[in-house]
Short mmCIF file of C-alpha atoms (C1' of nucleotides) in Angstrom, two decimals:
data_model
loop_
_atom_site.label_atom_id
_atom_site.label_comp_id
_atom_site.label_asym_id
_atom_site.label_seq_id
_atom_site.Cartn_x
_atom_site.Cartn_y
_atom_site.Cartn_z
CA UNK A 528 0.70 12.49 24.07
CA UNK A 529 -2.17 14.71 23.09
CA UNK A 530 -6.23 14.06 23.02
CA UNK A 531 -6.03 12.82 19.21
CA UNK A 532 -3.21 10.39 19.82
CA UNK A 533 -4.91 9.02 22.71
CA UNK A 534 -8.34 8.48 20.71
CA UNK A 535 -5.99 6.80 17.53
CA UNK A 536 -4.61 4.83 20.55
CA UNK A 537 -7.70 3.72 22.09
CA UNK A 538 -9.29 2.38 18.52
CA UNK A 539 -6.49 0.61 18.37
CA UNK A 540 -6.64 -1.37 21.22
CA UNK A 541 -10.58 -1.86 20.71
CA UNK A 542 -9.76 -3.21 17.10
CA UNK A 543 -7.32 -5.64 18.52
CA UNK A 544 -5.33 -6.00 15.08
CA UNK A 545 -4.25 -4.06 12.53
CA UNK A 546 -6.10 -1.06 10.71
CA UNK A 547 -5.32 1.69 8.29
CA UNK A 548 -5.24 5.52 9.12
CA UNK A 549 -8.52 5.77 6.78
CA UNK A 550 -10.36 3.10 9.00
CA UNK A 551 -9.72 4.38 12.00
CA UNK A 552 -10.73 7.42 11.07
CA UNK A 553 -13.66 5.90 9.86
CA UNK A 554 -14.24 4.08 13.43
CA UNK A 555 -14.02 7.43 14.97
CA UNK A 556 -16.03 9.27 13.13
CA UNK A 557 -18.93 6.68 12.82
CA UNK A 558 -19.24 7.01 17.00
CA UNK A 559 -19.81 10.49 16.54
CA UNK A 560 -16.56 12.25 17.25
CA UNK A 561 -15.21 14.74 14.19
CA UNK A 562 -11.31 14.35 13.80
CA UNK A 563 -9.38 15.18 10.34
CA UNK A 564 -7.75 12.81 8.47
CA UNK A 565 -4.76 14.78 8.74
CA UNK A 566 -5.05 14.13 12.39
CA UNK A 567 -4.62 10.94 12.56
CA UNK A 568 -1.89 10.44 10.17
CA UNK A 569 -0.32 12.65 12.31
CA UNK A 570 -1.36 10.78 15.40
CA UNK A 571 -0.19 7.80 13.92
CA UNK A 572 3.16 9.15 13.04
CA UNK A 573 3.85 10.36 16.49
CA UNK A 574 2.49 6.92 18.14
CA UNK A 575 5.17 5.20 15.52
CA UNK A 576 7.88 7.64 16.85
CA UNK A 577 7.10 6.67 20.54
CA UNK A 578 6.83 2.84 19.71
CA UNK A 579 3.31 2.40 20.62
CA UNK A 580 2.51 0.96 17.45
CA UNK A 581 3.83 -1.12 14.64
CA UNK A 582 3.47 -0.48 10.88
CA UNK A 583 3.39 -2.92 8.05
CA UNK A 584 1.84 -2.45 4.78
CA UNK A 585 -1.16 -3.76 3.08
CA UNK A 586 -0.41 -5.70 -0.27
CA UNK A 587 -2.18 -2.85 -1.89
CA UNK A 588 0.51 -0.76 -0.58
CA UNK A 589 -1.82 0.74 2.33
CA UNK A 590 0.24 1.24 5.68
CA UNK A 591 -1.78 -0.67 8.43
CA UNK A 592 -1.07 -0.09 12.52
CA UNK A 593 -1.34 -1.51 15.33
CA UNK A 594 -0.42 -1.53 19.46
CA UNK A 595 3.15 -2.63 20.00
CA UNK A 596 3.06 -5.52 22.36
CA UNK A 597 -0.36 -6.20 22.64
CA UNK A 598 -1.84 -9.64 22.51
CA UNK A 599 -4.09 -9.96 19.56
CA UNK A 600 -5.80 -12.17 17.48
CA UNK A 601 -7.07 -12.53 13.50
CA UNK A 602 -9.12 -11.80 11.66
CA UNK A 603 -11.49 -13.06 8.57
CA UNK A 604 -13.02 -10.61 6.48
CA UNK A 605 -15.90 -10.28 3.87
CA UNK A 606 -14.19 -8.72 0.99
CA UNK A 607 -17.32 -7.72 -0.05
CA UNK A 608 -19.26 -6.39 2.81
CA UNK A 609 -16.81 -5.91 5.33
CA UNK A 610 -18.10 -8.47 8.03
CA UNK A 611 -15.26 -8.95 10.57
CA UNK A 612 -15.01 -11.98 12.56
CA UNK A 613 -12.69 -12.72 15.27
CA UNK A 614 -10.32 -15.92 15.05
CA UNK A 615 -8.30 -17.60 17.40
CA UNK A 616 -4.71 -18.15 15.99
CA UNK A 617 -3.01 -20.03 18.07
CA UNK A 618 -1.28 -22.28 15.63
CA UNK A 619 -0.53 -19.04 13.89
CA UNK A 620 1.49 -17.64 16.53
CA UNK A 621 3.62 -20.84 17.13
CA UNK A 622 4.49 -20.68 13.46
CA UNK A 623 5.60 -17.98 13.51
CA UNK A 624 7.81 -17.75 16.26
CA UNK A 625 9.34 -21.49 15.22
CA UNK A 626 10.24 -20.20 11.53
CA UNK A 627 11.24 -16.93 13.39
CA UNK A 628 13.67 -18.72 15.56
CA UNK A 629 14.93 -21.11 12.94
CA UNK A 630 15.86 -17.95 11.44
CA UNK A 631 17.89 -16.28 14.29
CA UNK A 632 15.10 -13.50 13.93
CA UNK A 633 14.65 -11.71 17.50
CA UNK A 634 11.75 -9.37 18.06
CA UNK A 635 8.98 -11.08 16.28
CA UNK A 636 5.65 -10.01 14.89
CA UNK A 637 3.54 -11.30 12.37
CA UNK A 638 0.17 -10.69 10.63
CA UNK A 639 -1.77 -12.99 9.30
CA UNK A 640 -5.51 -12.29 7.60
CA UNK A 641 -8.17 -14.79 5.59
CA UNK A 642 -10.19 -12.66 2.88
CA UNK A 643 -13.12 -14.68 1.24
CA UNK A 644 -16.73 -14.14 0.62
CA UNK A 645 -19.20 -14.43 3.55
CA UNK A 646 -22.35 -16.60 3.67
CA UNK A 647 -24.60 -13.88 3.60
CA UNK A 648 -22.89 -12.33 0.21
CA UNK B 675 4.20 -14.01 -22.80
CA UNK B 676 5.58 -11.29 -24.77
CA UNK B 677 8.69 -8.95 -25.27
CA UNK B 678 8.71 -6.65 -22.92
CA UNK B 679 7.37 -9.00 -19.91
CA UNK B 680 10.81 -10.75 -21.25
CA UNK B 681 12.93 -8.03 -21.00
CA UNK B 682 11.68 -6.93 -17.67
CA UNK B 683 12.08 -10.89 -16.55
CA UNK B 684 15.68 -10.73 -17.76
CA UNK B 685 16.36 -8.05 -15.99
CA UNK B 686 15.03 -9.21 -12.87
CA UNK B 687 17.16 -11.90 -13.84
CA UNK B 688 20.43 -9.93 -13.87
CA UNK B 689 19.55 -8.31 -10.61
CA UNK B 690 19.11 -11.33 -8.35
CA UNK B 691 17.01 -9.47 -5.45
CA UNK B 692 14.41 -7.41 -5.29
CA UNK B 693 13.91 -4.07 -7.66
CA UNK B 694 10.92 -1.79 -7.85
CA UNK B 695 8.97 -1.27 -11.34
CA UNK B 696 11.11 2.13 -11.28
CA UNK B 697 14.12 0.82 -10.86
CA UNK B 698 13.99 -1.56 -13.46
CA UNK B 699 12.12 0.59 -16.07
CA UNK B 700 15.83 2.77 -14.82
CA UNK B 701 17.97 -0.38 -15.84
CA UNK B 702 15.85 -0.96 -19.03
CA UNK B 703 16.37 2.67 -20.57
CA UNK B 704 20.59 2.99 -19.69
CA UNK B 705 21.40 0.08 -21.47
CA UNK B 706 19.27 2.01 -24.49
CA UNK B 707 16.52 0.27 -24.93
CA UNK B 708 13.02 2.78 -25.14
CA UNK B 709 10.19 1.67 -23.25
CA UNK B 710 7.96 2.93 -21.70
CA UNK B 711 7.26 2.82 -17.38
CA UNK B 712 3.55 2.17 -18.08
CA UNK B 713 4.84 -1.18 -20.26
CA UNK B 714 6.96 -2.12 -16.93
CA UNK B 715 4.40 -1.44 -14.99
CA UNK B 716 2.13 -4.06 -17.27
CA UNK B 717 4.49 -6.32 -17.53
CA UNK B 718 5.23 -6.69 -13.85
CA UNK B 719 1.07 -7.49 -13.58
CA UNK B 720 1.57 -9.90 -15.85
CA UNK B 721 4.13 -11.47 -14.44
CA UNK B 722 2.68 -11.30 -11.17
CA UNK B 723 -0.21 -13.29 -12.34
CA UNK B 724 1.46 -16.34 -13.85
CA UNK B 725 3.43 -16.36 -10.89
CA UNK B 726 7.13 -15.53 -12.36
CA UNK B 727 7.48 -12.70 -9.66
CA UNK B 728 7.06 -12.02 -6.53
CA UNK B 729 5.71 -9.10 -5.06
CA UNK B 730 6.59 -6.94 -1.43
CA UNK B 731 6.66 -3.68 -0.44
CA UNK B 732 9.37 -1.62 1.06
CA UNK B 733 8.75 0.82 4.20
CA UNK B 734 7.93 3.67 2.09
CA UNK B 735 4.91 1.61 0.04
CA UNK B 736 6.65 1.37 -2.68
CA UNK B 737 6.28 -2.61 -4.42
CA UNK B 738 9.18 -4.36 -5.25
CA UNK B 739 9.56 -7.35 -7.31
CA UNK B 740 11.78 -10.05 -7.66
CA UNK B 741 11.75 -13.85 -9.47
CA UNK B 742 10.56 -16.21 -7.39
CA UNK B 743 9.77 -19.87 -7.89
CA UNK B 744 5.78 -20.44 -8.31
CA UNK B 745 5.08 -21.74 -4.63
CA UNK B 746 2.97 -19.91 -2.97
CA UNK B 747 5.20 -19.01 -0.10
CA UNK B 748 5.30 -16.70 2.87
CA UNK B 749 7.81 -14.11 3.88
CA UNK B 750 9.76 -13.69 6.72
CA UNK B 751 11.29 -10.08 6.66
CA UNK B 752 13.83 -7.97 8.59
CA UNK B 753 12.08 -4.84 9.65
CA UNK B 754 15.60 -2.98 9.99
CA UNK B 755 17.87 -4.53 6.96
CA UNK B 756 14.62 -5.65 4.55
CA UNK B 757 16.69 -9.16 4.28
CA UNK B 758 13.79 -11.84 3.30
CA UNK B 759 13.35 -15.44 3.94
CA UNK B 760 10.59 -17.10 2.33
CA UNK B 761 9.13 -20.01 3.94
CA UNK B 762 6.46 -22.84 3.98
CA UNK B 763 3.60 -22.10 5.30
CA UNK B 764 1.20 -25.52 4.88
CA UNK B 765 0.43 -25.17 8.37
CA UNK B 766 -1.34 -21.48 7.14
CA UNK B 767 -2.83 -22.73 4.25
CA UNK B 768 -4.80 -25.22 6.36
CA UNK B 769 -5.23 -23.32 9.12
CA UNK B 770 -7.15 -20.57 6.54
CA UNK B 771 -9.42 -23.66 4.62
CA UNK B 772 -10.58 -24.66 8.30
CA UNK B 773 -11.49 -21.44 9.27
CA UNK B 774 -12.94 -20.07 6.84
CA UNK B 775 -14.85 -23.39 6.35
CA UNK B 776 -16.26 -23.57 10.14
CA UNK B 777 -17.70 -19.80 9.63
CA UNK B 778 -18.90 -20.15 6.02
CA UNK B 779 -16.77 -17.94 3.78
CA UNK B 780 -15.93 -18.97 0.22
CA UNK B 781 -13.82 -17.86 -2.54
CA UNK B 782 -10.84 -17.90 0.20
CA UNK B 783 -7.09 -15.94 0.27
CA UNK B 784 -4.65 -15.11 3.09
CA UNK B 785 -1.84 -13.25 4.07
CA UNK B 786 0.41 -14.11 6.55
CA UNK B 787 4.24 -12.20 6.90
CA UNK B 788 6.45 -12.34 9.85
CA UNK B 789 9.25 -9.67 10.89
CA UNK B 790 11.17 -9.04 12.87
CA UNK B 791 14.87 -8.12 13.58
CA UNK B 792 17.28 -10.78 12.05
CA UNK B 793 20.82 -11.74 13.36
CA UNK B 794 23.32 -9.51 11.17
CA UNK B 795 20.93 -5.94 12.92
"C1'" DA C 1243 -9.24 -7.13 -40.59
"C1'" DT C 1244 -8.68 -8.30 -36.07
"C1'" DT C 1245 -6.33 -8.69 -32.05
"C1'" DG C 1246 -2.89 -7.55 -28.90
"C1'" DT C 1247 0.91 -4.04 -27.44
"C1'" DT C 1248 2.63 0.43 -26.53
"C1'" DG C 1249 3.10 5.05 -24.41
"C1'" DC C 1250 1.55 9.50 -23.38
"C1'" DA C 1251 -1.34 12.13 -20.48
"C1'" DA C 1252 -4.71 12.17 -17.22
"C1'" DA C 1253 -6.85 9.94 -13.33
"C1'" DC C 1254 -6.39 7.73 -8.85
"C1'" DC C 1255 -5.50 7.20 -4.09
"C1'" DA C 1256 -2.89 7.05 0.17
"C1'" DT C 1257 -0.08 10.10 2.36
"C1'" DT C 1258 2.27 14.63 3.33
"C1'" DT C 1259 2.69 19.55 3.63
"C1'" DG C 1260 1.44 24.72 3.72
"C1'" DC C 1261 -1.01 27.73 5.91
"C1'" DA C 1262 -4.42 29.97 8.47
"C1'" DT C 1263 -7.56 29.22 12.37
"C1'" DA C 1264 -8.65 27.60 17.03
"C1'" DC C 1265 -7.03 25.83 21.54
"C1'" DG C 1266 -4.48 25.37 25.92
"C1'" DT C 1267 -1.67 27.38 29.34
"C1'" DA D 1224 0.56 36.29 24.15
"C1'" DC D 1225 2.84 31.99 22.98
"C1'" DG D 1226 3.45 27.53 21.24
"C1'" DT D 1227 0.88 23.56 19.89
"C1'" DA D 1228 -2.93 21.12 17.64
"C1'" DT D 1229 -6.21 20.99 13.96
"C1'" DG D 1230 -8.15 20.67 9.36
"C1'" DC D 1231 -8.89 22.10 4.90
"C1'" DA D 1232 -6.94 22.33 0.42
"C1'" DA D 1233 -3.22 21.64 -2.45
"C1'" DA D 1234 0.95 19.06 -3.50
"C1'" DT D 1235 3.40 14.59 -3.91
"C1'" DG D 1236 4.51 10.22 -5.82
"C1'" DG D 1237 3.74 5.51 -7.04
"C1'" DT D 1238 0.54 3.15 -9.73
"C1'" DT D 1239 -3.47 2.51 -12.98
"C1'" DT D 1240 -6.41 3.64 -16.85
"C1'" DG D 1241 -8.37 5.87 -21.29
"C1'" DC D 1242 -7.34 6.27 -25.59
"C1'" DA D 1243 -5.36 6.61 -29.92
"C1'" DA D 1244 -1.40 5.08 -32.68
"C1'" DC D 1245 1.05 0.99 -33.83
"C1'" DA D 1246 2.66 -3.72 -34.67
"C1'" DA D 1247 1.70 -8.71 -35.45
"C1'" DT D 1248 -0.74 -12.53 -37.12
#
DNA sequence: ATTGTTGCAAACCATTTGCATACGT
DNA sequence: ACGTATGCAAATGGTTTGCAACAAT
């Protein structure tokens, strides 16, 4: 695994969730370090080959990413101004792995996002 | 609603699963009817809307469609096979009102999938 | 006449690819 | 030197939009 990879990796694991190629490019850049956008698609590719991250896709049709087997957590976002906060989702995960298992499903993920409009917006 | 949102429903219809704007614009055409993709493409949004289709999208970002009942429902979703089970999700459509609630956010929508690998991969 | 519907072409946007440059060993 | 990594610019492909012609009421 190469320098890039290991920076796509590490925003990863500081986001905690899910995030498209463009944002983490965008949370790279914004702490100062220059990296293509081809880069990390690529980074991301190769990180999906080796199964350190899982892909799903946005309903917009955006492919978002995130660490393979990590604990994580939710999030609710300001659709207009981006604020992020953190959520617990505990009853979330239980859901998911009851329907899962009513299901016969084996190897179980989920996502789960709120979208609304903050109190400062 | 009008004729070609019909036509496109009917066809849906006839399929019984899922089908991408493409593929049924495809369907449309060989049985000789003209029309045009941008028309499917409308019709599909319009559908969407008043809830007579719902809407995934397969590995490769493309959006597929497919009649659905107007619940709104979850999805859980084979990662290998793309087989889909919808299912209830009350417990997420509280879980979202609370939260966003507790941290002040308004004008409120989720997402919440699950996948996994399901007994026939 | 006014309103809604259609379809072509162009725009859009996330993602991929070609290619030439820079890096690591 | 050699192979790999990088990034710009251009290509790709699904989807959306501008606009002008067309149908329906």
């Amino acid at each position: 695994m190469n320098k890039s990879a290991t920076k796509v990796l590490k925003t990863l694991e500081h986001v905690g969730g899910f995030a498209s190629a463009q944002e983490v490019h965008q949370l790279i850049t914004r702490q100062g370090d220059r990296i293509g956008l081809t880069t990390i698609y690529r980074a991301l590719q190769s990180l999906q080959k080796d199964n350190f991250v899982d892909v799903l896709r946005r309903d917009d049709g955006e492919a978002i990413y995130r660490l393979c087997g990590n604990e994580h957590h939710h999030h609710l976002v300001c659709k207009k101004c981006g604020r992020t906060v953190e959520i617990e989702g505990g009853v979330i995960e239980k859901w998911a792995e009851t329907v899962a298992n009513k299901n016969g499903f084996r190897d179980v993920g989920h996502s789960a996002e709120i979208f609304g409009t903050c109190s400062d917006c």
